[in-house]
CSV table of C-alpha atoms and ligand atoms in Angstrom, one decimal:
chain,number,residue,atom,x,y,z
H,1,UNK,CA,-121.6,-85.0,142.8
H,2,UNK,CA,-118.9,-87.9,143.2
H,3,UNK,CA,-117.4,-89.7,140.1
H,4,UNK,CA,-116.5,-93.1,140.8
H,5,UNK,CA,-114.4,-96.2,139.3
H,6,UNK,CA,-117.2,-97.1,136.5
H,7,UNK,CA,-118.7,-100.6,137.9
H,8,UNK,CA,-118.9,-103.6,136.0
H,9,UNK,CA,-116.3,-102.1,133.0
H,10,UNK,CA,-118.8,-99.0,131.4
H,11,UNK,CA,-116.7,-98.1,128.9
H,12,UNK,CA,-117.6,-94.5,129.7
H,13,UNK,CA,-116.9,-91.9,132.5
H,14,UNK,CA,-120.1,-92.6,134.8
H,15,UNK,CA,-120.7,-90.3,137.6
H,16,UNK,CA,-123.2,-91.6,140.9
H,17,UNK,CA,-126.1,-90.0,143.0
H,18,UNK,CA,-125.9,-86.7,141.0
H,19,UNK,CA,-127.5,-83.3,141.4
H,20,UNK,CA,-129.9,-82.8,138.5
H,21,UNK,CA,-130.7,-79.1,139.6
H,22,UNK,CA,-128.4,-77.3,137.4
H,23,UNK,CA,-129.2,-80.0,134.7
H,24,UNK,CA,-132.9,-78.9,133.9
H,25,UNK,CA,-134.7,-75.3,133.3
H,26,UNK,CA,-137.1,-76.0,136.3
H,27,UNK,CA,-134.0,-75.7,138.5
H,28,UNK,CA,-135.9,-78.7,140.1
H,29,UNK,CA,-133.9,-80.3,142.6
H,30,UNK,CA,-133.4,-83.8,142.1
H,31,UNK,CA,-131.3,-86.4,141.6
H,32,UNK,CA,-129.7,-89.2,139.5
H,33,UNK,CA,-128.8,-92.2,140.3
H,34,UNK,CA,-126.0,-92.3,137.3
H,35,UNK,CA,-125.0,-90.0,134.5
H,36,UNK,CA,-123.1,-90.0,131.9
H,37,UNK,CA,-122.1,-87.9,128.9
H,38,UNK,CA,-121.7,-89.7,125.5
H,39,UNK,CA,-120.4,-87.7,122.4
H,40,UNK,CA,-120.1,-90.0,119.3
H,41,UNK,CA,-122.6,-93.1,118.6
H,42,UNK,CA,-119.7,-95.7,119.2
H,43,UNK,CA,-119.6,-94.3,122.7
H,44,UNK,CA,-123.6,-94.3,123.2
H,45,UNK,CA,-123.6,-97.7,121.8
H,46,UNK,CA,-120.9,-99.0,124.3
H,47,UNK,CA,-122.6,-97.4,127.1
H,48,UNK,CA,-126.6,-98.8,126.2
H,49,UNK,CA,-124.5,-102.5,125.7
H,50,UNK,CA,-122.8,-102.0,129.3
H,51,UNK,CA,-127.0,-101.1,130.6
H,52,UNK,CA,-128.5,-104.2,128.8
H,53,UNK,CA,-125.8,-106.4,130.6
H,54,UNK,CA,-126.2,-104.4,134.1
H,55,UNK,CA,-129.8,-105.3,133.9
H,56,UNK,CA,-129.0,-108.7,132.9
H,57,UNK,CA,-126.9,-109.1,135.8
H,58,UNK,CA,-128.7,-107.4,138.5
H,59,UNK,CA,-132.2,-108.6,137.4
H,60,UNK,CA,-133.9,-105.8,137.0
H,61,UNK,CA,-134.4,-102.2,134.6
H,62,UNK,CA,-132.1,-99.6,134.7
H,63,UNK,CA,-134.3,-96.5,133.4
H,64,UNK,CA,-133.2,-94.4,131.0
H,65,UNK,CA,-133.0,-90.6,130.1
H,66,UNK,CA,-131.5,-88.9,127.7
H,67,UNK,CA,-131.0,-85.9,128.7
H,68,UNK,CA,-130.4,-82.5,126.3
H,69,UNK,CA,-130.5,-79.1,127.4
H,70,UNK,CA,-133.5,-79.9,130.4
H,71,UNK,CA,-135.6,-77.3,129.1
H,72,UNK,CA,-138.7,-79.3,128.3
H,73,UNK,CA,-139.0,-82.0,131.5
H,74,UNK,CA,-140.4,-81.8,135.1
H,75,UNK,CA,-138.6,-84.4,137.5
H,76,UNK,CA,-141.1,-85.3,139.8
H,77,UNK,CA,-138.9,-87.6,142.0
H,78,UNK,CA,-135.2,-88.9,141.9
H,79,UNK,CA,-134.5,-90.6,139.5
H,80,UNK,CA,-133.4,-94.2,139.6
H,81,UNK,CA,-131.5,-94.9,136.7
H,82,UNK,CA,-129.0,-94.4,133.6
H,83,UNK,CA,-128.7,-90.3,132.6
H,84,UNK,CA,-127.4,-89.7,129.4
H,85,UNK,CA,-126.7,-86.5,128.5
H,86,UNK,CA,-126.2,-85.9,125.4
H,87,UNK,CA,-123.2,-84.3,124.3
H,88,UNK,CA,-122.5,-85.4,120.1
H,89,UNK,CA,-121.5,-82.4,117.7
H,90,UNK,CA,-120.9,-81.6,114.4
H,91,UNK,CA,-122.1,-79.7,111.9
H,92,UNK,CA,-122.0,-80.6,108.0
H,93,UNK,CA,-123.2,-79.7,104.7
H,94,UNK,CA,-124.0,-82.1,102.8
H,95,UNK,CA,-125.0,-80.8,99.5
H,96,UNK,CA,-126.5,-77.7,97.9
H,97,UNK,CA,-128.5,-77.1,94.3
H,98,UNK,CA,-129.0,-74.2,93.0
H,99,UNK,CA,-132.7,-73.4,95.7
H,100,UNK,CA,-131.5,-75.4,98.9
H,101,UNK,CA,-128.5,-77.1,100.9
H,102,UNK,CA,-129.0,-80.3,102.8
H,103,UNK,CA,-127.2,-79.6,106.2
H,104,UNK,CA,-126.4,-82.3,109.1
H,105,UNK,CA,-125.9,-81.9,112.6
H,106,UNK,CA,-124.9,-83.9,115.7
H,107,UNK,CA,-128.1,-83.9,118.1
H,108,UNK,CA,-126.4,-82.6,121.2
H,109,UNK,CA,-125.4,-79.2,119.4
H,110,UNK,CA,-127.0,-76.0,120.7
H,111,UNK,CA,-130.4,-75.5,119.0
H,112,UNK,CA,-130.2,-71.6,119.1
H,113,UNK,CA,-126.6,-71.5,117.9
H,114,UNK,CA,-127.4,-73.7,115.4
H,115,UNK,CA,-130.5,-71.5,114.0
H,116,UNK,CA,-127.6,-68.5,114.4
H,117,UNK,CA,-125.1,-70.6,112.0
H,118,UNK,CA,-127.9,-71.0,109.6
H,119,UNK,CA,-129.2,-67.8,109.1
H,120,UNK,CA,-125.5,-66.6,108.9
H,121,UNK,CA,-124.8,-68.5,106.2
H,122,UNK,CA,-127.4,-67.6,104.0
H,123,UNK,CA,-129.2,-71.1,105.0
H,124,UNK,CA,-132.7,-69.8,105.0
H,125,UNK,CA,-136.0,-71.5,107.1
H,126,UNK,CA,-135.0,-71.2,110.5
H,127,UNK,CA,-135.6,-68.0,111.6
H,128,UNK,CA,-138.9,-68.0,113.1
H,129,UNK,CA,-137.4,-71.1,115.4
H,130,UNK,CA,-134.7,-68.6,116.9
H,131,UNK,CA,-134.0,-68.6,120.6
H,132,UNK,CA,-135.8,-72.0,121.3
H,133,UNK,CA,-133.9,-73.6,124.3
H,134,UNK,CA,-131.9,-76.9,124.0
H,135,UNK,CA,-130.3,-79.0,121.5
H,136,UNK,CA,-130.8,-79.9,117.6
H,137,UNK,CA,-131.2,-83.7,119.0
H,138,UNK,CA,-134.6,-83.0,121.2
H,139,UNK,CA,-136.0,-80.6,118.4
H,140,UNK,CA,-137.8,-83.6,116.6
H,141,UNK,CA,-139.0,-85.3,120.0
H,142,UNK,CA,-142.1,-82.6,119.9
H,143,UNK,CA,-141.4,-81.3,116.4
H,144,UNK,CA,-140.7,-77.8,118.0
H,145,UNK,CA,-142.6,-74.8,116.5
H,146,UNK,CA,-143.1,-70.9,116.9
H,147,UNK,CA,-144.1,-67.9,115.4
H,148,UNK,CA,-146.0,-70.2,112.6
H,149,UNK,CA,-143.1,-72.5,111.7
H,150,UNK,CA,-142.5,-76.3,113.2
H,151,UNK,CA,-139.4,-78.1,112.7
H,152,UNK,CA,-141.3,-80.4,109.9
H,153,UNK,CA,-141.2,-77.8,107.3
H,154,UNK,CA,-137.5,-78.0,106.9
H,155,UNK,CA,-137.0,-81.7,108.2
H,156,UNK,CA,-135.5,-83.7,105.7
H,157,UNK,CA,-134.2,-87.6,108.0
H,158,UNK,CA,-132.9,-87.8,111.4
H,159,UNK,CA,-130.7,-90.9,113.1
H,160,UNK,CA,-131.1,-92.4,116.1
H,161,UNK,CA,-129.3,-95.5,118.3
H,162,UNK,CA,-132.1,-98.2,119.2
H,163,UNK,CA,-131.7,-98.6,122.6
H,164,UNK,CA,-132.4,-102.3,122.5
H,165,UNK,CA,-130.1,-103.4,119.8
H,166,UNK,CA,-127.5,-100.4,119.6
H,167,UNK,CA,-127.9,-100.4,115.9
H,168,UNK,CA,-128.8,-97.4,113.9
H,169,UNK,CA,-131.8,-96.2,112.3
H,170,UNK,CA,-132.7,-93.4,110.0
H,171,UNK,CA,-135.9,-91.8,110.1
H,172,UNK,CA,-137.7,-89.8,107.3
H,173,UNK,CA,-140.0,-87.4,108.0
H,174,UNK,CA,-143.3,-89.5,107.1
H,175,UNK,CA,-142.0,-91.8,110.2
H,176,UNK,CA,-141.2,-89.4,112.3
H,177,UNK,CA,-145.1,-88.9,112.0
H,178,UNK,CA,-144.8,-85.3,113.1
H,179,UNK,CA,-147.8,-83.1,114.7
H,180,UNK,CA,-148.8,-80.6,116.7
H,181,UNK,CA,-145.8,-80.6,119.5
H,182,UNK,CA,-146.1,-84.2,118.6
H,183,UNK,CA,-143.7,-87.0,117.2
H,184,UNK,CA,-144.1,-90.7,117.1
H,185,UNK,CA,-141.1,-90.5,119.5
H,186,UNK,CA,-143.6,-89.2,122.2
H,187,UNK,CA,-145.8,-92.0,121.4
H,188,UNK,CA,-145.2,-95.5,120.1
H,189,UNK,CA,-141.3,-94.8,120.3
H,190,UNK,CA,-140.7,-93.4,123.4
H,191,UNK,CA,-138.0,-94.0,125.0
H,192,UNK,CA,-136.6,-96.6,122.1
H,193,UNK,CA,-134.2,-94.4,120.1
H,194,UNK,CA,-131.8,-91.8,121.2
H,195,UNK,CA,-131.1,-89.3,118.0
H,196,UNK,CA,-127.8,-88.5,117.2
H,197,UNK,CA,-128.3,-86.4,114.5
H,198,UNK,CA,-130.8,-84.1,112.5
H,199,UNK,CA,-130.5,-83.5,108.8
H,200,UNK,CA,-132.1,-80.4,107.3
H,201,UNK,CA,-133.3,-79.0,104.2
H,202,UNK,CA,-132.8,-75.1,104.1
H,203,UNK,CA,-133.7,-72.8,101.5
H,204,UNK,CA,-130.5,-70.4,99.5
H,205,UNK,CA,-133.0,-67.6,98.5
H,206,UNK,CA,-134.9,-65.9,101.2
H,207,UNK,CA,-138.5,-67.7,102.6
H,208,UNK,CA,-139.7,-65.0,104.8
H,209,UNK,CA,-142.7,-66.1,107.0
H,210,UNK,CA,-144.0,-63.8,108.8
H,211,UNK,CA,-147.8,-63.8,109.5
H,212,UNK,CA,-147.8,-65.0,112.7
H,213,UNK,CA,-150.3,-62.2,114.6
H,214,UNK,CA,-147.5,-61.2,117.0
H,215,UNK,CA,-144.7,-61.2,114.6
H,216,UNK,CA,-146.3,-58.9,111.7
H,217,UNK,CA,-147.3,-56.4,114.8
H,218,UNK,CA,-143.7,-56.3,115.2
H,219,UNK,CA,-142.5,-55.9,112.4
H,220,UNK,CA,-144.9,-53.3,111.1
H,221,UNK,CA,-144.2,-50.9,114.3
H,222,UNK,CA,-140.4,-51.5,113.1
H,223,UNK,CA,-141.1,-50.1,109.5
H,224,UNK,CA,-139.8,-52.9,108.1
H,225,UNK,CA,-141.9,-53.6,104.9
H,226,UNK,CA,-140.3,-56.8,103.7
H,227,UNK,CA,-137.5,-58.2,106.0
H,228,UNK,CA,-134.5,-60.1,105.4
H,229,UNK,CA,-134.3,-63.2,107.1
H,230,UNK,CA,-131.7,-62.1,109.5
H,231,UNK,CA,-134.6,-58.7,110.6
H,232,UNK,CA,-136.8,-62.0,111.0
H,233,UNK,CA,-134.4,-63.6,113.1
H,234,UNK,CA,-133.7,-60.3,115.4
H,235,UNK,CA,-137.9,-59.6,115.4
H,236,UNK,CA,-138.0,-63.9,116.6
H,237,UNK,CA,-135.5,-63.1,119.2
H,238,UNK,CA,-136.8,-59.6,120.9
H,239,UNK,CA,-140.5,-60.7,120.9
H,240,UNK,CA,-139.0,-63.6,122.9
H,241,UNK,CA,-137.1,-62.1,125.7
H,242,UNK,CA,-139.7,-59.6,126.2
H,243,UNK,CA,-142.4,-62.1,127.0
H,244,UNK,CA,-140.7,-65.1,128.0
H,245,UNK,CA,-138.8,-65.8,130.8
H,246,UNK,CA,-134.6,-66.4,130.4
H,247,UNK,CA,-134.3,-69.7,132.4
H,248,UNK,CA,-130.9,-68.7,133.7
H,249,UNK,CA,-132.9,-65.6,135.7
H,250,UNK,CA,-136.3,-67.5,136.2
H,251,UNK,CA,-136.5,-71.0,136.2
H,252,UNK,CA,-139.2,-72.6,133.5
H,253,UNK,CA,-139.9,-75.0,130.9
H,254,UNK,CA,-141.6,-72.5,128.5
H,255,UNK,CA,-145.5,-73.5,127.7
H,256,UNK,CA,-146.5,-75.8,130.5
H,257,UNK,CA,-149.0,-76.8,128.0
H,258,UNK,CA,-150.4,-77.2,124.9
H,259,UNK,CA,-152.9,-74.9,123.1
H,260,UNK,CA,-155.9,-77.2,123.6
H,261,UNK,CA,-158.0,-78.2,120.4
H,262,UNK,CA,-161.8,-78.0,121.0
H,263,UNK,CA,-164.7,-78.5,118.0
H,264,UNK,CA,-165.8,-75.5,115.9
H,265,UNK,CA,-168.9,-75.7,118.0
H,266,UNK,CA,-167.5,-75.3,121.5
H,267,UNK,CA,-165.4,-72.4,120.2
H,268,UNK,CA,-168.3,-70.7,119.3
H,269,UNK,CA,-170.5,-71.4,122.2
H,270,UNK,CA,-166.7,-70.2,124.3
H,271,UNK,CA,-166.9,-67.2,122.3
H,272,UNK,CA,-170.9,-66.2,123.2
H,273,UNK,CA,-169.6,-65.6,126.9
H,274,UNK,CA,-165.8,-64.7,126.1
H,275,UNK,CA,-166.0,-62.5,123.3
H,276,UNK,CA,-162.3,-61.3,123.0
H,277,UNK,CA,-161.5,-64.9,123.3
H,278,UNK,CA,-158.4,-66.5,120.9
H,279,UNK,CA,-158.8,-69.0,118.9
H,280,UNK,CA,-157.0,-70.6,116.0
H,281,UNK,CA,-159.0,-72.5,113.2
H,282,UNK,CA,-156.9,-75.5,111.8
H,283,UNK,CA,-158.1,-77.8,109.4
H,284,UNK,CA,-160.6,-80.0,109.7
H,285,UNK,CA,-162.8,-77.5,111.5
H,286,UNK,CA,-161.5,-77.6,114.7
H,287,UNK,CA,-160.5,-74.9,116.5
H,288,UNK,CA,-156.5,-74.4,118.9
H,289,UNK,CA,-157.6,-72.3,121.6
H,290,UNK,CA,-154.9,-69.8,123.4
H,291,UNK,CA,-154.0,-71.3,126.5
H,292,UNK,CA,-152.4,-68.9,128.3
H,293,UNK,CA,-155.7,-66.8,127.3
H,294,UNK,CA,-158.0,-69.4,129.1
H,295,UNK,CA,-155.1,-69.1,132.4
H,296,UNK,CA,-155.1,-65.3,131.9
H,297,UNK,CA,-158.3,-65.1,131.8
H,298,UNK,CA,-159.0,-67.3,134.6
H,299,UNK,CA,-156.7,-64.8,137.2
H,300,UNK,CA,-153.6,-66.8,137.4
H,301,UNK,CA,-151.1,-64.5,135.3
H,302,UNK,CA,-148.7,-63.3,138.2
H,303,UNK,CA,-149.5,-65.5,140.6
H,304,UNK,CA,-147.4,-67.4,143.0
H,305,UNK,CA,-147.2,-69.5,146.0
H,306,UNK,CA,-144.5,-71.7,147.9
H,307,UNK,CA,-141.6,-70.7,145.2
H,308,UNK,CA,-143.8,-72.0,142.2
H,309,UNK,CA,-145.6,-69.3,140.1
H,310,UNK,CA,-147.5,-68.3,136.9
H,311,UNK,CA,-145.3,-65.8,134.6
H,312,UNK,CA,-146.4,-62.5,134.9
H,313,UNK,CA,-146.1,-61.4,131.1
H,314,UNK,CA,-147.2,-64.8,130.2
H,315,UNK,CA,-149.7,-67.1,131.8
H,316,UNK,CA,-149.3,-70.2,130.0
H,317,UNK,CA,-145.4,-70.4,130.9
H,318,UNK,CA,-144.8,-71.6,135.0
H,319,UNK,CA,-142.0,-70.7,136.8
H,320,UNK,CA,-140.0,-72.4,139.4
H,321,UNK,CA,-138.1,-69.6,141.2
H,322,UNK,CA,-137.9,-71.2,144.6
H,323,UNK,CA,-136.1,-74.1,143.1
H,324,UNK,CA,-138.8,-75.8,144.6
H,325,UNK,CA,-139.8,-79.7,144.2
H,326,UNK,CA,-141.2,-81.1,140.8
H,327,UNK,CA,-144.2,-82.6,142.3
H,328,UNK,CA,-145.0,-79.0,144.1
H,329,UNK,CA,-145.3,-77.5,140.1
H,330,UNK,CA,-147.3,-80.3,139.2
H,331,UNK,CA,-150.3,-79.5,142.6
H,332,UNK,CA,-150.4,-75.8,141.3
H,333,UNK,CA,-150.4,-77.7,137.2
H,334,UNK,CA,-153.2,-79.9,138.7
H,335,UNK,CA,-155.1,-76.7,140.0
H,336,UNK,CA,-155.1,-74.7,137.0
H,337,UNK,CA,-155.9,-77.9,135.0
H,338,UNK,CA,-158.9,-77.6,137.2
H,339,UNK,CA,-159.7,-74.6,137.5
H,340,UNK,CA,-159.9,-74.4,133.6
H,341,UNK,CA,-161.8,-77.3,132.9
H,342,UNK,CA,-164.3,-75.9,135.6
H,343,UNK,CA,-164.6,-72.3,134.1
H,344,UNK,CA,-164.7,-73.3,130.2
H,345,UNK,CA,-164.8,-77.4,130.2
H,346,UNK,CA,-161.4,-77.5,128.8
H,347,UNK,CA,-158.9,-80.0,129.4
H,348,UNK,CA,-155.3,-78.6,129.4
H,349,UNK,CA,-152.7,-81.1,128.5
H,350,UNK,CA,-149.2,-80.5,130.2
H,351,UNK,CA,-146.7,-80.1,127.4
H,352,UNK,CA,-143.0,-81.1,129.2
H,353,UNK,CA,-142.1,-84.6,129.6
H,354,UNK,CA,-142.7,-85.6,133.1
H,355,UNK,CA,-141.0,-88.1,134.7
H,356,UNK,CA,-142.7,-89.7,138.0
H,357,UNK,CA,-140.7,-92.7,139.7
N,1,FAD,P1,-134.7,-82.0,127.1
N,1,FAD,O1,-135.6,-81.2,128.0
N,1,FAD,O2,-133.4,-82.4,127.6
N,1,FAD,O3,-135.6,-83.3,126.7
N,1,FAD,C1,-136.9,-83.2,126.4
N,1,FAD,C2,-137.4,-84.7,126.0
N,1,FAD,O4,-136.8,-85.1,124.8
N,1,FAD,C3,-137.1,-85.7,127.1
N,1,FAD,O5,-138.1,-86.6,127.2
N,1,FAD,C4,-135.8,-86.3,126.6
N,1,FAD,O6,-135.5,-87.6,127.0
N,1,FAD,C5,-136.0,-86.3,125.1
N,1,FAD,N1,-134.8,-86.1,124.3
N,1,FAD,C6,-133.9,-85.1,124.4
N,1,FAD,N2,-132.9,-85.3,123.5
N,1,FAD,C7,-133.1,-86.5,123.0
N,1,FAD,C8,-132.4,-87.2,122.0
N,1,FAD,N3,-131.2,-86.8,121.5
N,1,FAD,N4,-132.9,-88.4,121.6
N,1,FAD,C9,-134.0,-88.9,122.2
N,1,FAD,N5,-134.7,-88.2,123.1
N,1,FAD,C10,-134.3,-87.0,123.5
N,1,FAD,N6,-140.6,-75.5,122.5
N,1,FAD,C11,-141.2,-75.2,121.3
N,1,FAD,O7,-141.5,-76.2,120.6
N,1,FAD,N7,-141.3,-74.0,120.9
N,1,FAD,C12,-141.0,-72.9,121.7
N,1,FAD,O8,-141.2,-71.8,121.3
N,1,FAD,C13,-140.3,-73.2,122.9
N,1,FAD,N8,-139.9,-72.1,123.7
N,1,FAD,C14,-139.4,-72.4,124.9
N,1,FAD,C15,-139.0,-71.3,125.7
N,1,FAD,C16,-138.4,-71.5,126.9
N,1,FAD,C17,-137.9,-70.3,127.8
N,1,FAD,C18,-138.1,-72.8,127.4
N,1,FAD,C19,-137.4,-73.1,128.7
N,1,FAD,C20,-138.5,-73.9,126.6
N,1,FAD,C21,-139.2,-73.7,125.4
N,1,FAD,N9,-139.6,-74.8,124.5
N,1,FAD,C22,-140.2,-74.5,123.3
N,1,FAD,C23,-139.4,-76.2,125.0
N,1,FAD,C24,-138.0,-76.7,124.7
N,1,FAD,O9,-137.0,-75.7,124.5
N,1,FAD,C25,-138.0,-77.6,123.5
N,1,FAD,O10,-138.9,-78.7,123.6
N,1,FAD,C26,-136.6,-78.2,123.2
N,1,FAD,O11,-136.6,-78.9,122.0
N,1,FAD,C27,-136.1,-79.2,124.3
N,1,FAD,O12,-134.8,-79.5,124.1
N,1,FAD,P2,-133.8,-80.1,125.2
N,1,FAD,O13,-132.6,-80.4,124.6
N,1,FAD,O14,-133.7,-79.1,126.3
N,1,FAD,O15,-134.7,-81.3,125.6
N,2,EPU,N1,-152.2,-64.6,125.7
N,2,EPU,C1,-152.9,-63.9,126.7
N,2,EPU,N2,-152.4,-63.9,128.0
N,2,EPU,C2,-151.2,-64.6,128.3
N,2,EPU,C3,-150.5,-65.3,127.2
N,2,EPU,C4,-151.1,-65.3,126.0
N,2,EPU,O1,-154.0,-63.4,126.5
N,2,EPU,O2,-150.8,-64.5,129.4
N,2,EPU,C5,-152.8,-64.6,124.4
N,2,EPU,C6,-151.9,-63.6,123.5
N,2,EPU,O3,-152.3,-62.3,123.6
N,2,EPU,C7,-152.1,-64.2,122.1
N,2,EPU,C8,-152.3,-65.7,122.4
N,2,EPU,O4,-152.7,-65.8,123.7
N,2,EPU,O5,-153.3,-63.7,121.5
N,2,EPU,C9,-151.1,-66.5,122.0
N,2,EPU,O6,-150.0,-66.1,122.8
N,2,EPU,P1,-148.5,-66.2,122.3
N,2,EPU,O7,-148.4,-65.6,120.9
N,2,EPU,O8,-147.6,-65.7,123.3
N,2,EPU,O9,-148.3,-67.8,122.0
N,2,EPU,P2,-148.7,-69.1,122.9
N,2,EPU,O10,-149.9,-69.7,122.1
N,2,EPU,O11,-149.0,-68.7,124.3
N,2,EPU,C10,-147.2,-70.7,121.5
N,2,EPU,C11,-146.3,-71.8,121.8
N,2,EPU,C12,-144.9,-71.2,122.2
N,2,EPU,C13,-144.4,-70.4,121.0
N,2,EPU,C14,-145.4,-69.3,120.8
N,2,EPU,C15,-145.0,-68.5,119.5
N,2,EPU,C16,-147.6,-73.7,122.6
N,2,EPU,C17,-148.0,-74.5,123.7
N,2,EPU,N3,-146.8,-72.6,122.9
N,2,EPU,O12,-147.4,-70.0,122.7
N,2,EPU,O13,-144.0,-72.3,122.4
N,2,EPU,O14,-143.1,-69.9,121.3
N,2,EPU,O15,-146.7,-69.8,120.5
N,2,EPU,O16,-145.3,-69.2,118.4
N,2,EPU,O17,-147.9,-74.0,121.4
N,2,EPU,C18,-143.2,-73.8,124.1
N,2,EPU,O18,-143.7,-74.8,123.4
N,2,EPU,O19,-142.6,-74.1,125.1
N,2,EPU,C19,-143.4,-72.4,123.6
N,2,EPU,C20,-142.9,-71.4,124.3
C-alpha cells in the first residue's frame, strides 16, 4: 500500500492501488484504485465534492464504495475507483420516557459493540442481533436480522450524505422501505446515499423474544425459564460461534444467500418428496424455505475445492480459506445455484453485494 500527495487538492488523506484483502471477510484479494477513510460528514462531503470535480475534469466516473466492516461483499475484480471506508463514531442518547430511550449512533461504529453497549445499559431490543459482523452504518443497507428480529423493529430515522449533492437527508423507516434482507438502498437508492448515522428506539423494560426454533432449543437445555435480556444476548452469541464461522479464522461473508420464497403450493409438492424439509410460512401464503437445507441436502455441506468451500456446520455460509479470487467463489456460487434449481426448481439468490468491474 503507498499513500501519496492527494492529487488535485482531496481535502482528505487518499491512499493509491491498495490491498483490499485485509479489508473484506472473504479475504479476497483485490485491489483499489484509491481509498480513503472519512470520520465526520464535513469530511465525506469534502471528499464526494473533490470526486464530482475529478470526474469533471478527467471526463469520466470515478466508482464509488463505501466500505464498512467488508463482511457482506464479494470483489470480483479490482476495483477502479473511490473507497471510502467508513470510519464516523459517536454514540448518543437522545431522550428517554418512562418505556423507551431514543439512541443515535455514528454509522461506522462497531455493530456488535454497539448491541454490547445496549444491552449493558439496560437499552433493551437488540439482543437477538448480537454478534452480527460490521458496522451500525451498513445495518440498514439489508435491514440485518437473526434469531427472529430485523433491524426494522427498533429503527426509528437514519442520515445519510447524497452523493450527488453532499447534502443531507434523513430517512424514516416507511422510506427506508425495509424487507426481507432488503432496503430501498439495495434498490432504487443504491449507491446514492452514504449513512452516517442510525437512530434507535430501544425498549427500558425487558422485550424478550425468543421463539426462534434454534434459540428456544437453547435456552430450554440451559434451564433458563424466562431470560433476562443479557441470558438472551449470551444464548445469541454461543449459538453463533458454534455454527458459524469467525472470519478472522475462516474467511466468509455469512449466508451467501437468501432463504428463497416459493408459493404454498411448491412447498407442499417440495415436501411430498422431502419430508423433513424446512420451511417458513410468512404472510400472504408464501412459504421461506431453508437454504442451507436445500445445499445440505443437496451434498455440498463440507465440501471444497481450489481454496473455496461450503462450511461444514453450515451449508448456506461459503468460505474462502485459500484467500482465493472473488470470481473463483462466484463458479462454485454459480454451481450450487445450479445444482439447486436442478434438484428442487429453486432459484437461490446470492445475498452479499457483489461488485464485478
Ligand atoms: P460492508 O460489507 O462493508 O458493506 C455491505 C454493503 O453495504 C456494501 O454494498 C456497502 O457499500 C454498503 N454500505 C456499508 N456501509 C454503508 C454506509 N454507511 N452507507 C451506505 N452504504 C453502506 N447479516 C445479517 O443480516 N444477519 C446475520 O445474522 C449475519 N451474520 C453474519 C455472520 C458472519 C460470520 C458474517 C461474515 C456476516 C454476517 N452477516 C449477517 C452479513 C453482514 O455482517 C451484515 O450485512 C452487515 O450489516 C454488513 O456490515 P459491513 O459494515 O461489514 O458492510
Ligand atoms: N440447516 C440445515 N443444514 C445446514 C444449515 C441449516 O439443515 O447446513 C437447517 C437448520 O437445521 C434449520 C434451518 O436450516 O432448520 C435454518 O438454519 P439456521 O437457523 O442456521 O438459519 P439460516 O436460515 O441458515 C438465517 C440467516 C442468518 C441468521 C440465521 C439466524 C438468511 C439468509 N440467513 O440463516 O443470517 O443469522 O438465520 O436467524 O436469512 C446472514 O444473513 O449472513 C446470516 C448469517
Amino acid at each position: 500500500m503507498t499513500e501519496t500527495t492527494p492529487p488535485d487538492h482531496c481535502p482528505t488523506t487518499l491512499q493509491q492501488d491498495v490491498d483490499l484483502g485485509g479489508l473484506n471477510t472473504l479475504a479476497i484479494p483485490a485491489r483499489a484504485r484509491y481509498l480513503a477513510r472519512v470520520t465526520c460528514v464535513d469530511e465525506l462531503q469534502a471528499l464526494l465534492q473533490w470526486r464530482r470535480q475529478y470526474e469533471c475534469e478527467q471526463q469520466r466516473e470515478l466508482p464509488l464504495l463505501i466500505l464498512g466492516g467488508g463482511s457482506n461483499l464479494v470483489l470480483s475484480s479490482d476495483f477502479p475507483g473511490l473507497v471510502i471506508s467508513m470510519g464516523i463514531l459517536g454514540r448518543e442518547v437522545l431522550g428517554e420516557d418512562e418505556s423507551s430511550v431514543l439512541l443515535r449512533a455514528g454509522g461506522g461504529e462497531n455493530w456488535h459493540q454497539w448491541v454490547q453497549y445496549c444491552v449493558e445499559s439496560g437499552y433493551f431490543g437488540l439482543e437477538n442481533l448480537g454478534l452480527i459482523p460490521g458496522t451500525v452504518g451498513a445495518a440498514p443497507i439489508q435491514n440485518i436480522g437473526a434469531y427472529g428480529v430485523e433491524l426494522e423493529s427498533c429503527f426509528e430515522s437514519l442520515t445519510a450524505v447524497e452523493v450527488s449533492s453532499g447534502r443531507v437527508v434523513t430517512f424514516d423507516g416507511s422510506a427506508c422501505r425495509f424487507g426481507y434482507r432488503d432496503s430501498v438502498f439495495k434498490q432504487e437508492l443504491r449507491d446514492q446515499f452514504i449513512i452516517t448515522s442510525v437512530t434507535l428506539r430501544l425498549h427500558r423494560n425487558p422485550d424478550v423474544r425468543a421463539d426462534y426454533p434454534a434459540l428456544q432449543q437453547y435456552l430450554s437445555e440451559l434451564g433458563a425459564g424466562q431470560p433476562s435480556p443479557q441470558q438472551l444476548f449470551e444464548a445469541v452469541c454461543a449459538i453463533r460461534s458454534s455454527k458459524l464461522p469467525d472470519p478472522a479464522q475462516v474467511p466468509n461473508a455469512g449466508s451467501f444467500f437468501k432463504n428463497p420464497l416459493v408459493s404454498s403450493e411448491q412447498f407442499e409438492q417440495l415436501r411430498e418428496e422431502y419430508t423433513d424439509i424446512v420451511g417458513y410460512p410468512q404472510s400472504g401464503g408464501q412459504v421461506k424455505l431453508a437454504a442451507g437445507w436445500l445445499i445440505d441436502r443437496a451434498g455440498w455441506k463440507g465440501h471444497s475445492e481450489d481454496g473455496v468451500g461450503v462450511h461444514d456446520k453450515q451449508a448456506l455460509v461459503l468460505v474462502n480459506p485459500g484467500h482465493a479470487s472473488g470470481s473463483r467463489l462466484l463458479q462454485l456460487a454459480q454451481r450450487i445455484r445450479d445444482d439447486i434449481r436442478q434438484r428442487f426448481g429453486v432459484e437461490l439468490e446470492i445475498e452479499p453485494r457483489v461488485y464485478a468491474y
